[in-house]
Amino acid sequence: MRNPTANLRTHSGAKKLIALILAPVLPWVAAIAFAQVTHAATAQELALSKAAWFSNVKVSFSGDSVVIASDGLPNWMAEKYAKPNAGVVVPSSANDVSLDLASNLVYAQKLNYTLTLNPTKAPSVTSTSLGPIGILANGAVIFNPYEGDGKTVAVTGNVYVSDSNGVKWGFLDVCNGHPGMGGMYHYHAMPPCVTSVIDKTGGPSHILGLAFDGFLIYGNKDINGKLISSSQLDQCNGITSPTPEFPAGVYHYVLTEEKSNRSTINCFAGTPTLSKGGGMQPGGMGGMGGAGGIGGAPGMPGTPGMPGTPGMQQPGGPQPGAQATQTPIAKATATPAPTPSYTTLYKAVKTTQLVCQKGMVKKSLTATACPTGYKKISSKSVTTYVETKVLVNP
């Protein structure tokens, strides 16, 4: 007859042995299960993944963060700009500026921003400083409303100068943007050159970008396509209302085309924080480089050559909100650009992609109509961005 006590000891020992074997494994199993449960995409992640990011922008997600990288180049810029003369912080007349090519003033950047996917309102707002405060769908950055003196509203202080053909060129272009420190192109208001690509005429505004506190940025149309006035916005230019991506409503910033300091974000409603490894943000609209090179900003050495012209916003201190690295592409020599010269612009081209069928044969093609004998099965609008070399003269 078998001893019941011995049998119990045997089972007990086996259980202890199994427990010892599984002990190191169980935490990993639990961690994996927890990760699978908590990794469900947030509404903001889903919205950003479907947003109309331009081809020069890369968007990825990591945990509770979104990483946005771009070359900082807009899809459109003027051929020439009224550049502030040496010693001028903010130009007030044509005597304060000189004409220069965009190709001498705008440089590709290396921008990389890590922003939260779960923004929340802070107990108090944080004023936006000079320099980048958010990034838009076309990869260019948005600044606050002010120029380098901290009081001149960019959209109200435009200065123009004429070229030899009598064509006027502004300090600020028709898209409410211009070159800045280190060749960084940026906006001070809603850029119609971007919203005209991502929004339909008469329709609502879609996601235009992301601010450094993680809240979304939109254009100036509500869910019904009606114009949003700054009187409807809070002190930061924010509002809680329905959008195409969030029909139940979401807090977001609104960029306007109003000729006032309500043209862009005045303060952060959330908490902008430096991402891991973040350093100095590019400052405000600092010295614009001439043909000889880019002048150095504090904490950032200049490129050999002619010092950059002081003008527009001066470099700021550490900018909360995200990590950004800026590497201007310097001119190889101090020789002015020859005539004729070219500048690169990006043109949005919309085409229709059709799926056509004839019997058992299906064709996918870009056209306005299916070939003779084929029946249209489906169609969709596709936007591509074509690099265009435009001839310009100094």
CSV table of C-alpha atoms in Angstrom, one decimal:
chain,number,residue,atom,x,y,z
A,1,MET,CA,0.0,0.0,0.0
A,2,ARG,CA,1.3,3.4,-1.0
A,3,ASN,CA,2.1,5.9,1.7
A,4,PRO,CA,-0.4,8.9,1.2
A,5,THR,CA,2.1,11.2,3.0
A,6,ALA,CA,4.9,10.2,0.5
A,7,ASN,CA,2.5,10.8,-2.4
A,8,LEU,CA,1.7,14.3,-1.1
A,9,ARG,CA,5.4,15.1,-0.7
A,10,THR,CA,6.1,14.0,-4.3
A,11,HIS,CA,3.3,16.3,-5.7
A,12,SER,CA,4.5,19.1,-3.4
A,13,GLY,CA,8.1,18.8,-4.6
A,14,ALA,CA,7.0,18.7,-8.3
A,15,LYS,CA,4.9,21.9,-7.7
A,16,LYS,CA,7.9,23.6,-6.1
A,17,LEU,CA,10.1,22.6,-9.0
A,18,ILE,CA,7.7,23.9,-11.6
A,19,ALA,CA,7.4,27.2,-9.6
A,20,LEU,CA,11.2,27.6,-9.6
A,21,ILE,CA,11.3,27.0,-13.4
A,22,LEU,CA,8.5,29.5,-14.1
A,23,ALA,CA,9.6,32.2,-11.7
A,24,PRO,CA,12.0,34.0,-14.0
A,25,VAL,CA,9.6,33.6,-17.0
A,26,LEU,CA,6.3,34.8,-15.5
A,27,PRO,CA,7.3,38.5,-15.2
A,28,TRP,CA,8.2,38.6,-18.9
A,29,VAL,CA,4.9,36.9,-19.8
A,30,ALA,CA,3.0,39.5,-17.7
A,31,ALA,CA,5.0,42.4,-19.2
A,32,ILE,CA,4.3,41.2,-22.8
A,33,ALA,CA,0.6,40.8,-22.0
A,34,PHE,CA,0.5,44.2,-20.3
A,35,ALA,CA,2.3,45.8,-23.3
A,36,GLN,CA,-0.2,44.2,-25.7
A,37,VAL,CA,-3.1,45.6,-23.7
A,38,THR,CA,-1.7,49.1,-23.2
A,39,HIS,CA,-0.3,49.5,-26.8
A,40,ALA,CA,-3.7,50.2,-28.3
A,41,ALA,CA,-3.4,53.2,-30.5
A,42,THR,CA,-4.8,56.4,-29.1
A,43,ALA,CA,-7.3,58.5,-31.0
A,44,GLN,CA,-4.6,61.1,-31.7
A,45,GLU,CA,-2.2,58.4,-33.0
A,46,LEU,CA,-4.8,57.2,-35.4
A,47,ALA,CA,-5.6,60.7,-36.5
A,48,LEU,CA,-1.9,61.6,-37.1
A,49,SER,CA,-1.3,58.4,-39.0
A,50,LYS,CA,-4.0,59.4,-41.5
A,51,ALA,CA,-3.1,63.1,-41.7
A,52,ALA,CA,-1.9,64.6,-45.0
A,53,TRP,CA,1.8,64.7,-44.3
A,54,PHE,CA,3.9,65.9,-47.2
A,55,SER,CA,6.5,63.6,-48.9
A,56,ASN,CA,9.4,65.3,-47.1
A,57,VAL,CA,8.0,64.5,-43.6
A,58,LYS,CA,8.5,61.2,-41.8
A,59,VAL,CA,6.1,60.3,-38.9
A,60,SER,CA,6.6,57.4,-36.6
A,61,PHE,CA,5.2,56.3,-33.2
A,62,SER,CA,6.9,55.1,-30.1
A,63,GLY,CA,4.9,54.3,-27.0
A,64,ASP,CA,3.1,57.5,-26.0
A,65,SER,CA,5.1,59.7,-28.4
A,66,VAL,CA,5.1,60.7,-32.0
A,67,VAL,CA,8.4,61.4,-33.8
A,68,ILE,CA,8.2,63.9,-36.7
A,69,ALA,CA,11.3,64.4,-38.9
A,70,SER,CA,11.6,66.7,-41.9
A,71,ASP,CA,14.0,68.8,-43.9
A,72,GLY,CA,12.1,72.0,-42.9
A,73,LEU,CA,11.5,73.0,-46.6
A,74,PRO,CA,8.1,74.3,-47.5
A,75,ASN,CA,6.1,73.2,-50.5
A,76,TRP,CA,6.1,76.8,-51.8
A,77,MET,CA,8.2,79.9,-51.2
A,78,ALA,CA,8.8,83.2,-53.0
A,79,GLU,CA,11.6,83.5,-55.5
A,80,LYS,CA,13.0,86.5,-53.7
A,81,TYR,CA,12.8,88.1,-50.3
A,82,ALA,CA,13.4,91.6,-48.8
A,83,LYS,CA,16.3,90.7,-46.5
A,84,PRO,CA,17.1,93.0,-43.5
A,85,ASN,CA,20.3,95.0,-43.9
A,86,ALA,CA,23.2,94.7,-41.4
A,87,GLY,CA,22.3,96.1,-38.0
A,88,VAL,CA,18.5,96.0,-38.6
A,89,VAL,CA,16.5,93.8,-36.2
A,90,VAL,CA,13.1,94.5,-37.6
A,91,PRO,CA,12.8,96.4,-40.9
A,92,SER,CA,10.3,99.3,-41.0
A,93,SER,CA,10.9,100.6,-44.6
A,94,ALA,CA,12.4,99.7,-47.9
A,95,ASN,CA,15.6,101.5,-46.8
A,96,ASP,CA,16.1,98.7,-44.2
A,97,VAL,CA,16.1,95.8,-46.6
A,98,SER,CA,17.8,94.5,-49.8
A,99,LEU,CA,16.6,92.0,-52.3
A,100,ASP,CA,18.0,88.5,-52.3
A,101,LEU,CA,17.2,85.1,-53.8
A,102,ALA,CA,15.3,82.5,-51.8
A,103,SER,CA,18.0,80.0,-52.8
A,104,ASN,CA,20.6,82.1,-50.8
A,105,LEU,CA,18.3,82.4,-47.8
A,106,VAL,CA,16.5,79.1,-47.2
A,107,TYR,CA,18.5,75.9,-46.3
A,108,ALA,CA,17.4,72.4,-45.7
A,109,GLN,CA,17.3,71.5,-42.0
A,110,LYS,CA,17.5,68.3,-40.0
A,111,LEU,CA,14.4,68.6,-37.8
A,112,ASN,CA,13.4,65.8,-35.4
A,113,TYR,CA,10.7,66.4,-32.9
A,114,THR,CA,9.4,63.9,-30.3
A,115,LEU,CA,6.0,65.0,-29.0
A,116,THR,CA,3.4,63.5,-26.6
A,117,LEU,CA,0.4,61.7,-28.0
A,118,ASN,CA,-1.6,62.4,-24.8
A,119,PRO,CA,-1.6,66.2,-24.3
A,120,THR,CA,-3.4,67.6,-21.3
A,121,LYS,CA,-4.1,71.1,-20.2
A,122,ALA,CA,-1.7,72.5,-17.6
A,123,PRO,CA,-2.8,74.4,-14.5
A,124,SER,CA,-1.5,77.5,-16.2
A,125,VAL,CA,-0.4,78.5,-19.7
A,126,THR,CA,3.2,78.9,-20.9
A,127,SER,CA,4.0,81.8,-23.2
A,128,THR,CA,5.5,80.8,-26.5
A,129,SER,CA,9.0,82.2,-27.0
A,130,LEU,CA,10.8,83.2,-30.2
A,131,GLY,CA,11.7,80.2,-32.4
A,132,PRO,CA,9.8,77.1,-33.5
A,133,ILE,CA,6.7,76.3,-31.5
A,134,GLY,CA,5.2,73.5,-33.7
A,135,ILE,CA,5.6,71.7,-37.0
A,136,LEU,CA,3.2,71.6,-39.9
A,137,ALA,CA,2.1,69.0,-42.4
A,138,ASN,CA,4.5,70.3,-45.1
A,139,GLY,CA,7.5,69.9,-42.7
A,140,ALA,CA,8.1,73.6,-42.1
A,141,VAL,CA,7.8,75.1,-38.6
A,142,ILE,CA,5.4,77.7,-37.1
A,143,PHE,CA,6.6,80.6,-34.9
A,144,ASN,CA,4.7,82.8,-32.6
A,145,PRO,CA,3.2,86.1,-33.9
A,146,TYR,CA,6.2,88.3,-33.1
A,147,GLU,CA,9.5,89.4,-34.7
A,148,GLY,CA,12.9,89.7,-33.0
A,149,ASP,CA,12.0,92.7,-30.9
A,150,GLY,CA,9.2,90.7,-29.2
A,151,LYS,CA,6.6,93.3,-30.0
A,152,THR,CA,6.3,93.8,-33.8
A,153,VAL,CA,3.6,91.5,-35.2
A,154,ALA,CA,5.0,89.9,-38.3
A,155,VAL,CA,1.9,89.9,-40.4
A,156,THR,CA,1.4,93.6,-39.8
A,157,GLY,CA,4.9,94.8,-40.3
A,158,ASN,CA,5.6,93.6,-43.9
A,159,VAL,CA,8.1,95.7,-46.0
A,160,TYR,CA,8.5,95.5,-49.7
A,161,VAL,CA,11.3,96.2,-52.2
A,162,SER,CA,11.1,96.1,-56.0
A,163,ASP,CA,13.4,94.3,-58.4
A,164,SER,CA,14.7,95.7,-61.7
A,165,ASN,CA,11.5,94.6,-63.4
A,166,GLY,CA,9.3,96.5,-61.0
A,167,VAL,CA,8.1,93.4,-59.2
A,168,LYS,CA,7.6,93.8,-55.5
A,169,TRP,CA,9.0,91.3,-53.1
A,170,GLY,CA,8.2,91.2,-49.4
A,171,PHE,CA,9.9,90.6,-46.1
A,172,LEU,CA,7.0,88.1,-45.6
A,173,ASP,CA,5.6,86.1,-48.5
A,174,VAL,CA,1.9,85.5,-49.5
A,175,CYS,CA,1.9,82.3,-47.5
A,176,ASN,CA,2.7,84.2,-44.3
A,177,GLY,CA,6.2,82.8,-44.1
A,178,HIS,CA,9.9,83.8,-44.7
A,179,PRO,CA,13.5,82.7,-44.1
A,180,GLY,CA,15.0,83.1,-40.7
A,181,MET,CA,18.1,82.2,-38.7
A,182,GLY,CA,20.3,79.5,-40.2
A,183,GLY,CA,18.1,79.5,-43.3
A,184,MET,CA,15.1,78.1,-41.4
A,185,TYR,CA,11.9,78.9,-43.3
A,186,HIS,CA,8.9,79.4,-41.0
A,187,TYR,CA,5.4,80.8,-40.7
A,188,HIS,CA,3.8,83.5,-38.5
A,189,ALA,CA,0.2,82.7,-39.5
A,190,MET,CA,-2.0,80.2,-41.3
A,191,PRO,CA,-0.2,79.3,-44.6
A,192,PRO,CA,-2.8,79.2,-47.4
A,193,CYS,CA,-0.2,77.4,-49.6
A,194,VAL,CA,-0.6,74.4,-47.3
A,195,THR,CA,-4.3,74.5,-46.3
A,196,SER,CA,-5.2,74.8,-50.0
A,197,VAL,CA,-3.5,71.4,-50.5
A,198,ILE,CA,-4.9,69.5,-47.5
A,199,ASP,CA,-8.4,71.1,-47.3
A,200,LYS,CA,-11.2,71.3,-49.9
A,201,THR,CA,-12.6,74.7,-50.9
A,202,GLY,CA,-15.6,75.5,-48.7
A,203,GLY,CA,-14.9,72.5,-46.5
A,204,PRO,CA,-13.6,72.2,-42.9
A,205,SER,CA,-9.9,72.4,-41.8
A,206,HIS,CA,-8.1,69.2,-41.3
A,207,ILE,CA,-5.0,68.5,-39.2
A,208,LEU,CA,-2.4,71.1,-40.2
A,209,GLY,CA,0.3,70.2,-37.7
A,210,LEU,CA,1.3,69.6,-34.1
A,211,ALA,CA,2.4,72.1,-31.4
A,212,PHE,CA,5.2,71.4,-29.0
A,213,ASP,CA,2.8,70.6,-26.1
A,214,GLY,CA,1.2,67.8,-28.2
A,215,PHE,CA,-2.0,69.6,-29.1
A,216,LEU,CA,-3.1,69.6,-32.7
A,217,ILE,CA,-3.0,72.6,-35.0
A,218,TYR,CA,-5.7,73.3,-37.6
A,219,GLY,CA,-6.6,76.0,-40.1
A,220,ASN,CA,-9.3,78.6,-39.7
A,221,LYS,CA,-12.4,76.7,-40.8
A,222,ASP,CA,-14.8,74.8,-38.4
A,223,ILE,CA,-16.4,71.5,-39.1
A,224,ASN,CA,-19.0,73.1,-41.3
A,225,GLY,CA,-16.5,75.1,-43.3
A,226,LYS,CA,-17.3,78.4,-41.7
A,227,LEU,CA,-14.5,80.9,-40.8
A,228,ILE,CA,-13.3,80.8,-37.2
A,229,SER,CA,-12.8,84.2,-35.7
A,230,SER,CA,-10.1,84.9,-33.0
A,231,SER,CA,-13.0,86.0,-30.8
A,232,GLN,CA,-14.0,82.4,-30.6
A,233,LEU,CA,-10.6,81.3,-29.4
A,234,ASP,CA,-8.9,81.3,-25.9
A,235,GLN,CA,-5.8,83.4,-25.1
A,236,CYS,CA,-3.5,80.7,-26.7
A,237,ASN,CA,-5.6,80.6,-29.9
A,238,GLY,CA,-7.2,77.3,-28.9
A,239,ILE,CA,-10.7,76.0,-29.0
A,240,THR,CA,-12.6,72.8,-28.1
A,241,SER,CA,-14.8,71.9,-31.0
A,242,PRO,CA,-15.6,69.2,-33.6
A,243,THR,CA,-13.1,68.5,-36.4
A,244,PRO,CA,-13.2,66.0,-39.3
A,245,GLU,CA,-10.9,63.7,-37.3
A,246,PHE,CA,-12.7,64.3,-33.9
A,247,PRO,CA,-16.4,64.8,-34.6
A,248,ALA,CA,-17.1,64.6,-30.9
A,249,GLY,CA,-14.8,67.6,-30.3
A,250,VAL,CA,-11.2,68.0,-29.3
A,251,TYR,CA,-9.0,70.9,-28.0
A,252,HIS,CA,-6.8,72.3,-30.7
A,253,TYR,CA,-5.0,75.4,-31.8
A,254,VAL,CA,-6.3,77.5,-34.8
A,255,LEU,CA,-4.0,79.5,-37.1
A,256,THR,CA,-5.7,82.5,-38.7
A,257,GLU,CA,-4.9,85.0,-41.4
A,258,GLU,CA,-6.0,87.9,-39.2
A,259,LYS,CA,-3.6,90.9,-39.3
A,260,SER,CA,-3.0,90.8,-35.6
A,261,ASN,CA,-1.2,88.9,-32.9
A,262,ARG,CA,-4.0,86.3,-33.1
A,263,SER,CA,-2.5,84.9,-36.3
A,264,THR,CA,-0.8,82.0,-34.5
A,265,ILE,CA,-0.2,80.4,-31.1
A,266,ASN,CA,0.4,82.9,-28.3
A,267,CYS,CA,0.9,80.4,-25.5
A,268,PHE,CA,0.9,76.6,-24.7
A,269,ALA,CA,-2.2,75.4,-23.0
A,270,GLY,CA,-0.4,72.1,-22.3
A,271,THR,CA,3.0,71.4,-20.9
A,272,PRO,CA,5.8,71.6,-23.5
A,273,THR,CA,8.7,69.4,-22.4
A,274,LEU,CA,12.1,68.6,-23.9
A,275,SER,CA,12.4,65.1,-25.3
A,276,LYS,CA,15.1,62.8,-24.1
A,277,GLY,CA,18.4,64.1,-25.4
A,278,GLY,CA,16.9,67.4,-26.4
A,279,GLY,CA,19.2,70.4,-26.5
A,280,MET,CA,19.0,74.0,-27.7
A,281,GLN,CA,16.1,74.7,-30.0
A,282,PRO,CA,16.7,76.9,-33.0
A,283,GLY,CA,16.0,80.4,-31.8
A,284,GLY,CA,13.7,83.0,-33.4
A,285,MET,CA,14.2,84.5,-36.8
A,286,GLY,CA,17.8,85.4,-36.4
A,287,GLY,CA,20.5,86.5,-38.8
A,288,MET,CA,19.8,85.5,-42.4
A,289,GLY,CA,22.9,84.2,-44.3
A,290,GLY,CA,24.0,86.0,-47.4
A,291,ALA,CA,26.0,84.4,-50.2
A,292,GLY,CA,29.1,84.1,-48.1
A,293,GLY,CA,27.7,81.9,-45.4
A,294,ILE,CA,25.6,81.8,-42.2
A,295,GLY,CA,26.4,83.9,-39.2
A,296,GLY,CA,26.7,82.0,-35.9
A,297,ALA,CA,24.1,82.2,-33.2
A,298,PRO,CA,24.9,81.9,-29.5
A,299,GLY,CA,25.7,78.3,-28.9
A,300,MET,CA,25.9,77.5,-32.6
A,301,PRO,CA,29.0,78.3,-34.6
A,302,GLY,CA,28.6,80.0,-37.9
A,303,THR,CA,29.7,78.8,-41.3
A,304,PRO,CA,32.9,80.5,-42.6
A,305,GLY,CA,32.1,83.4,-44.9
A,306,MET,CA,30.2,86.7,-44.6
A,307,PRO,CA,28.4,87.0,-41.2
A,308,GLY,CA,24.7,86.6,-41.4
A,309,THR,CA,22.6,89.8,-41.5
A,310,PRO,CA,21.1,90.6,-38.1
A,311,GLY,CA,17.4,90.7,-38.7
A,312,MET,CA,14.1,89.3,-37.7
A,313,GLN,CA,14.0,87.4,-34.5
A,314,GLN,CA,17.2,86.9,-32.4
A,315,PRO,CA,18.1,83.5,-31.1
A,316,GLY,CA,16.2,82.4,-28.1
A,317,GLY,CA,17.2,80.3,-25.1
A,318,PRO,CA,16.2,76.7,-24.6
A,319,GLN,CA,12.8,76.2,-26.2
A,320,PRO,CA,10.6,73.7,-24.4
A,321,GLY,CA,8.6,71.4,-26.5
A,322,ALA,CA,10.7,69.0,-28.5
A,323,GLN,CA,14.1,67.9,-29.7
A,324,ALA,CA,15.4,69.6,-32.9
A,325,THR,CA,18.7,69.6,-34.6
A,326,GLN,CA,19.4,72.1,-37.3
A,327,THR,CA,22.1,71.6,-39.9
A,328,PRO,CA,22.1,74.3,-42.6
A,329,ILE,CA,23.6,73.4,-46.0
A,330,ALA,CA,26.3,76.0,-46.3
A,331,LYS,CA,27.4,77.6,-49.5
A,332,ALA,CA,30.7,76.2,-50.8
A,333,THR,CA,32.3,79.6,-51.5
A,334,ALA,CA,31.7,83.3,-50.9
A,335,THR,CA,31.0,83.9,-54.5
A,336,PRO,CA,27.5,85.4,-55.2
A,337,ALA,CA,25.1,83.2,-57.1
A,338,PRO,CA,25.6,83.6,-60.8
A,339,THR,CA,23.0,84.9,-63.2
A,340,PRO,CA,20.9,83.1,-64.3
A,341,SER,CA,20.3,81.0,-61.2
A,342,TYR,CA,17.6,78.6,-60.0
A,343,THR,CA,15.6,78.0,-56.9
A,344,THR,CA,13.7,74.8,-56.0
A,345,LEU,CA,10.0,74.9,-55.4
A,346,TYR,CA,7.6,72.1,-54.7
A,347,LYS,CA,4.3,71.9,-56.6
A,348,ALA,CA,1.3,69.9,-55.5
A,349,VAL,CA,-0.1,67.9,-58.4
A,350,LYS,CA,-3.4,66.1,-57.9
A,351,THR,CA,-4.2,63.2,-60.2
A,352,THR,CA,-7.0,60.6,-60.4
A,353,GLN,CA,-6.0,56.9,-60.0
A,354,LEU,CA,-8.5,54.6,-61.7
A,355,VAL,CA,-9.1,50.8,-61.6
A,356,CYS,CA,-10.6,49.7,-64.9
A,357,GLN,CA,-11.9,46.3,-65.9
A,358,LYS,CA,-12.6,44.5,-69.2
A,359,GLY,CA,-13.7,41.0,-68.7
A,360,MET,CA,-11.3,39.3,-66.4
A,361,VAL,CA,-8.6,41.9,-67.0
A,362,LYS,CA,-8.0,44.7,-64.5
A,363,LYS,CA,-5.8,47.8,-65.0
A,364,SER,CA,-4.7,50.4,-62.5
A,365,LEU,CA,-3.8,53.7,-64.2
A,366,THR,CA,-3.6,57.4,-63.7
A,367,ALA,CA,-6.1,59.0,-66.1
A,368,THR,CA,-9.3,60.9,-66.2
A,369,ALA,CA,-11.2,58.1,-67.9
A,370,CYS,CA,-10.9,54.4,-68.5
A,371,PRO,CA,-9.7,53.1,-72.0
A,372,THR,CA,-12.3,52.2,-74.5
A,373,GLY,CA,-14.0,49.0,-73.7
A,374,TYR,CA,-13.1,49.1,-70.0
A,375,LYS,CA,-15.4,49.8,-67.1
A,376,LYS,CA,-14.4,52.0,-64.1
A,377,ILE,CA,-14.4,49.9,-60.9
A,378,SER,CA,-13.0,52.5,-58.5
A,379,SER,CA,-11.1,55.8,-58.4
A,380,LYS,CA,-9.2,57.9,-55.8
A,381,SER,CA,-7.5,61.3,-55.8
A,382,VAL,CA,-3.7,61.2,-55.4
A,383,THR,CA,-1.5,64.1,-54.6
A,384,THR,CA,2.2,64.1,-55.4
A,385,TYR,CA,4.7,66.8,-54.8
A,386,VAL,CA,6.9,67.6,-57.9
A,387,GLU,CA,10.2,69.3,-57.4
A,388,THR,CA,10.5,72.1,-59.9
A,389,LYS,CA,13.5,74.2,-60.8
A,390,VAL,CA,12.5,77.8,-61.3
A,391,LEU,CA,14.7,80.3,-63.1
A,392,VAL,CA,15.2,83.5,-61.1
A,393,ASN,CA,17.3,86.6,-61.6
A,394,PRO,CA,18.9,88.6,-58.8
